[in-house]
Short mmCIF file of C-alpha atoms in Angstrom, two decimals:
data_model
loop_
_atom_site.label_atom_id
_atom_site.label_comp_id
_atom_site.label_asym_id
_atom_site.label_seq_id
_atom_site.Cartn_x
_atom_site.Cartn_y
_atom_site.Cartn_z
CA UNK A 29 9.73 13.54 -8.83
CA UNK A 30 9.62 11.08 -5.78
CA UNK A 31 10.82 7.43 -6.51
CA UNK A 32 10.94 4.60 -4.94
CA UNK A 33 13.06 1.77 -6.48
CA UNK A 34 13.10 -2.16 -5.98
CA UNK A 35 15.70 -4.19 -7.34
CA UNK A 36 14.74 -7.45 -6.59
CA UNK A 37 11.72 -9.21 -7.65
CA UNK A 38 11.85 -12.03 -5.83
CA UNK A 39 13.82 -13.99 -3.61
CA UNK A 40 13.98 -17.10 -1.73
CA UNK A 41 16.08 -18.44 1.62
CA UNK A 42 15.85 -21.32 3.83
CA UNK A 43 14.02 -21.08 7.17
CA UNK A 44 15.99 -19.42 9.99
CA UNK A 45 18.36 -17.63 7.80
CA UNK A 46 18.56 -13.97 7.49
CA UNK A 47 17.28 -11.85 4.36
CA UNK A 48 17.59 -8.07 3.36
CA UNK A 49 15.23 -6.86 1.11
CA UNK A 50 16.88 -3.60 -1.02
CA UNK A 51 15.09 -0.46 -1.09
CA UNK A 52 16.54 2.74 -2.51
CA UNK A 53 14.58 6.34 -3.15
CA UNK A 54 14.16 9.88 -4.04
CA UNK A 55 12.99 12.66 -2.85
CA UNK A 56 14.09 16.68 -2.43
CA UNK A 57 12.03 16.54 1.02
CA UNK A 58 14.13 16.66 4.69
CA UNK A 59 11.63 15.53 6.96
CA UNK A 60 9.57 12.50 5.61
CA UNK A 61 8.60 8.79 6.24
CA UNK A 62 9.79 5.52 4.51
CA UNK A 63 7.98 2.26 5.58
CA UNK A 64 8.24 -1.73 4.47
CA UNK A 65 4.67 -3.36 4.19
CA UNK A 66 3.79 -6.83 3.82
CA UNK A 67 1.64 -8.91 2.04
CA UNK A 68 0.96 -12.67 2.66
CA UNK A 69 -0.64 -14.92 -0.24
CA UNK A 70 -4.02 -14.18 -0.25
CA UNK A 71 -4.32 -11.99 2.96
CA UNK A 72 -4.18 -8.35 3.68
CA UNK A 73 -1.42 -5.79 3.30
CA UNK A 74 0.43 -4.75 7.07
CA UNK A 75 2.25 -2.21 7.76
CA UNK A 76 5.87 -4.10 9.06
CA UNK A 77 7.72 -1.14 10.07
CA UNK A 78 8.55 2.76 9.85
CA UNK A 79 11.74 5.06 9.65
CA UNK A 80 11.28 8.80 10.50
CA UNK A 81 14.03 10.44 8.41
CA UNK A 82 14.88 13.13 11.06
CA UNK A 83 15.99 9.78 13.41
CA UNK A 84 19.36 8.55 13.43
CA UNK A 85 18.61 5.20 15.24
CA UNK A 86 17.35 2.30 12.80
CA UNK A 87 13.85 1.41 13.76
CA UNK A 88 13.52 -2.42 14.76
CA UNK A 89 10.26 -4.03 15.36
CA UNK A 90 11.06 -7.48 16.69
CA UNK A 91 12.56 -9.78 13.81
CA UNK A 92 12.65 -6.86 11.61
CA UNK A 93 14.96 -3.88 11.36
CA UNK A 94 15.87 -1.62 8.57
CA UNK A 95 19.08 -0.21 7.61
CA UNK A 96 18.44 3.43 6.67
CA UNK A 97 21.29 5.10 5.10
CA UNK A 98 19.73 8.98 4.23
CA UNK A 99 22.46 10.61 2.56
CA UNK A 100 22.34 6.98 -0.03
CA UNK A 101 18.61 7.19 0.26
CA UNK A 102 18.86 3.66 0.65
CA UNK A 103 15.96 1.77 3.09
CA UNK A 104 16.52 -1.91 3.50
CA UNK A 105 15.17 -4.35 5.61
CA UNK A 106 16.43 -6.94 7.60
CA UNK A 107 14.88 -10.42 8.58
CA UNK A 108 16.70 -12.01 10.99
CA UNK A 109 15.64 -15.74 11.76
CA UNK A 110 13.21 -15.96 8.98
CA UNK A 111 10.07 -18.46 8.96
CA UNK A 112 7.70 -19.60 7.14
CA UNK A 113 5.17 -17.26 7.53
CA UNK A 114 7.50 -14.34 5.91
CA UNK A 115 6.72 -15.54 2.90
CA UNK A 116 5.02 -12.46 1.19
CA UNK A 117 5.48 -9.92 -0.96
CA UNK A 118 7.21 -7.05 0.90
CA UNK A 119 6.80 -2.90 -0.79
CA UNK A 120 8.93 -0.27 0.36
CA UNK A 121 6.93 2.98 0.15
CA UNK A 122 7.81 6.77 0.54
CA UNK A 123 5.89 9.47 1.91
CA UNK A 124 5.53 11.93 -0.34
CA UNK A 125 4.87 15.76 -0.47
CA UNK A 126 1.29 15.69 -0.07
CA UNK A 127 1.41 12.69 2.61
CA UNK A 128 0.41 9.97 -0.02
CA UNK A 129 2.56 6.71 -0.29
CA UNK A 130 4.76 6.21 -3.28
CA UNK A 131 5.21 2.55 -3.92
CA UNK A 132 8.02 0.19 -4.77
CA UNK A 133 7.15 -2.66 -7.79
CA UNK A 134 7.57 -5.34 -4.59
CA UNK A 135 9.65 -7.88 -4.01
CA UNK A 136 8.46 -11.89 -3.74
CA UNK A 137 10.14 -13.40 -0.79
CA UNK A 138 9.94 -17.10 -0.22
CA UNK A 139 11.08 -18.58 2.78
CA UNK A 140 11.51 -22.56 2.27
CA UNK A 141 11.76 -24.97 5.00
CA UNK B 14 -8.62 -3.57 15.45
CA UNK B 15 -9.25 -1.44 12.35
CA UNK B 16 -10.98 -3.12 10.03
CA UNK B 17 -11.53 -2.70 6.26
CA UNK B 18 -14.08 -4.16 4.41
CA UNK B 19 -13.87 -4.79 0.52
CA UNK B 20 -17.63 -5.85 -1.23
CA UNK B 21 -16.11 -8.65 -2.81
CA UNK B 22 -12.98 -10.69 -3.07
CA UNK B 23 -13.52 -11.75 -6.83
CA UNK B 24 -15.62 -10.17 -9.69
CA UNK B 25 -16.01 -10.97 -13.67
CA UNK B 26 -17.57 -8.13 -15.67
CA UNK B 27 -17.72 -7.97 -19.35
CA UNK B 28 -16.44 -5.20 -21.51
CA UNK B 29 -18.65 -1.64 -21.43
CA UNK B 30 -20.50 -2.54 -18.22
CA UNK B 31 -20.56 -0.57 -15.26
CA UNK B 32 -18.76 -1.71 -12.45
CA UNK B 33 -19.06 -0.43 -8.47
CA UNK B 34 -16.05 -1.93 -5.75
CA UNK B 35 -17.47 -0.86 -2.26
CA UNK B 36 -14.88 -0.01 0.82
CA UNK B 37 -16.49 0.10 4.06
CA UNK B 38 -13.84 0.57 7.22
CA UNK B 39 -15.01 1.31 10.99
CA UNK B 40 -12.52 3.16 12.46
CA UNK B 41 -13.80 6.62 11.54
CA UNK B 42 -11.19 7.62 9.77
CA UNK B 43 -11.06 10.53 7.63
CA UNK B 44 -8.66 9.37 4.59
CA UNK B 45 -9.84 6.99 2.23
CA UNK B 46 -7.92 6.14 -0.84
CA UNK B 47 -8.29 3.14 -4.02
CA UNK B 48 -5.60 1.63 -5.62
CA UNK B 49 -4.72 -0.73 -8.23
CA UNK B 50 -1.90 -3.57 -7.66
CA UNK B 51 -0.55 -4.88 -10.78
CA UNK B 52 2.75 -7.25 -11.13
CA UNK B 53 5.88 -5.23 -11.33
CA UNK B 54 4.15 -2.26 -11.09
CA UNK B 55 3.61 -1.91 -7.15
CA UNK B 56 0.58 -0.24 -5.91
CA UNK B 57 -0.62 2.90 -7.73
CA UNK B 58 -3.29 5.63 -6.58
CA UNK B 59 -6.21 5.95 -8.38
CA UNK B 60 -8.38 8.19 -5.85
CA UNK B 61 -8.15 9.31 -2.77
CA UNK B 62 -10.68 11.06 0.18
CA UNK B 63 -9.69 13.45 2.72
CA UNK B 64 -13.35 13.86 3.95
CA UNK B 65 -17.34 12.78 3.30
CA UNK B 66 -17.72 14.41 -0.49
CA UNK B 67 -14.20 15.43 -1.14
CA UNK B 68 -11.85 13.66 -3.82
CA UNK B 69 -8.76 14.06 -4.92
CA UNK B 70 -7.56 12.68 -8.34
CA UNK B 71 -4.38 10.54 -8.01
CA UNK B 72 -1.88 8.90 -10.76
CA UNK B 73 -4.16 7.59 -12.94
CA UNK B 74 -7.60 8.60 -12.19
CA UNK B 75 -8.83 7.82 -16.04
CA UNK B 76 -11.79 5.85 -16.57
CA UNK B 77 -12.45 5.61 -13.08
CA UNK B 78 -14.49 7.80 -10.85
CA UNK B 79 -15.49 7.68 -7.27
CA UNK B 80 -18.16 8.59 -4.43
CA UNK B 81 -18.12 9.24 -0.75
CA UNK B 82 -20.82 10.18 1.06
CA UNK B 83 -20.69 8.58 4.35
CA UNK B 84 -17.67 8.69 6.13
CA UNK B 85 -17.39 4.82 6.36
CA UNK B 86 -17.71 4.31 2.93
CA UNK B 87 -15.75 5.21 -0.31
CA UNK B 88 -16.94 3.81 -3.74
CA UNK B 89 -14.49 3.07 -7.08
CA UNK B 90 -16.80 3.25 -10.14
CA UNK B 91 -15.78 1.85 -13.70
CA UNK B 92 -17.98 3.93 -15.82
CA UNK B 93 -17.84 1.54 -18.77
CA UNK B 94 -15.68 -1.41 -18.04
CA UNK B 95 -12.15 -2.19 -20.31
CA UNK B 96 -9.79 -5.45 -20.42
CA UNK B 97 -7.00 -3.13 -19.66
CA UNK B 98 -8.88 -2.54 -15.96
CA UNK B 99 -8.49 -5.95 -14.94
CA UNK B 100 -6.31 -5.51 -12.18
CA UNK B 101 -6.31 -5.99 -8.06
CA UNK B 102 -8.11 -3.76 -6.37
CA UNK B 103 -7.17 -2.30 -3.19
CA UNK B 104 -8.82 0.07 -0.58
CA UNK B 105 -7.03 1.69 2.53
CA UNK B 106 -8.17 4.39 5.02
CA UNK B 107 -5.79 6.14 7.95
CA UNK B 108 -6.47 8.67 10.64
CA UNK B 109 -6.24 12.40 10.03
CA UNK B 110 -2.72 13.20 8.72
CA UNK B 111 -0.40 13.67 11.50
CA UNK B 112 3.29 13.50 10.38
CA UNK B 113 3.79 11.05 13.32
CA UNK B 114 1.25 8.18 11.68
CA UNK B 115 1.26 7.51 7.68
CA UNK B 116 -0.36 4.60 8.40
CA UNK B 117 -2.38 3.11 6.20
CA UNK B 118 -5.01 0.11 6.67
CA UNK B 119 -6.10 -2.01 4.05
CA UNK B 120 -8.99 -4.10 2.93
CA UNK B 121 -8.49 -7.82 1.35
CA UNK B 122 -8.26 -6.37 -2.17
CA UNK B 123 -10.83 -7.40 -4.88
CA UNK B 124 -9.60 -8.91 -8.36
CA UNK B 125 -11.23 -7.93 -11.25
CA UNK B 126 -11.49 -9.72 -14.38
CA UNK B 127 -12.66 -7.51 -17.19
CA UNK B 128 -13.63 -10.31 -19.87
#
């Protein structure tokens, strides 16, 4: 069965520091996608970034950049400079066999000022 | 922009009625799926639409059913609503599955209170 596993239910930094968010899964596939979504209070889910397993290179999308570590299955992500507007809930999902999204419980991050 | 649509944000029902949540999103995309978002328990597939008629069951399709017969449109049906159903309600469409996208877009999410 695919998994996806988050450790951390919530956590909180000051603004400007940097977080990682933990993200660790399974799966028997080779080729498949991992990706961290966001949801602010109230507003809509986003996509944040993605990871192709059959890259190397970390993906990075400005503030944000994951640390993908395949033979671990481990997927975390990096904020780096962190404001207020973070604040969110953050899911790491997996794509599975069948090219639905298997979902993490989420993890609450607060970003105080 | 793609934009999902979600018939409302916030709905009270009473036990045994029949409830309808209405997804509308204008990109013309072909996969449509529902969800339900509960704490601790991330976001889990109820239904899902690869075209106009077609549905596929997903992890816990009980006591819910489901319509699509426009493109635009996908409808999550209580049949007879319980207080275990009270829950977040999420739609999302993406394009046709390319192993490039995985995408998906969401609407605002409607919470249901099953009283």
């Amino acid at each position: 069965a695919q998994t996806v596993t988050q450790s951390q239910p919530e956590m909180s930094v000051q603004e400007a520091e940097t977080v990682t968010l933990s993200c660790t899964y399974d799966t028997s596939e080779n080729n498949y996608y991992l990706f961290w979504y966001k949801q602010p209070p109230s507003r809509q889910m986003i996509l944040v970034i993605r990871q192709e397993a059959y890259k190397q290179q970390n993906a990075t999308e400005n503030r944000f950049s994951v640390n993908f570590q395949k033979a671990a299955k481990s997927f975390s992500l990096k904020i780096s400079d962190s404001q207020l507007g973070d604040t969110a809930m953050y899911f790491c999902a997996l794509e599975g066999s069948n090219y639905q999204l298997i979902w993490g419980a989420g993890t609450k991050l607060i970003i105080k000022p | 922009d793609v934009k999902v649509t979600q018939s409302s944000r916030y709905l009270v029902k009473r036990t045994g009625e029949k409830v309808f949540l209405e997804c509308v999103q204008d990109m013309d995309h072909e996969n449509m799926f529902w969800y339900r978002q509960d704490p601790g328990l991330g976001l889990r597939l109820i239904y899902f639409s690869y075209d106009v008629k077609m549905k596929e069951k997903g992890d816990i399709p009980e006591g819910y059913s489901v319509s699509r017969e426009k493109k635009e449109r996908f409808s999550l049906i209580l049949e007879s609503a319980s207080t275990n159903q009270t829950s977040m309600y999420l739609c999302a469409s993406s394009p046709p599955r390319g192993r490039a996208l995985g995408e998906q877009f969401f609407g605002p999410g409607t919470r249901l209170t099953v009283l």
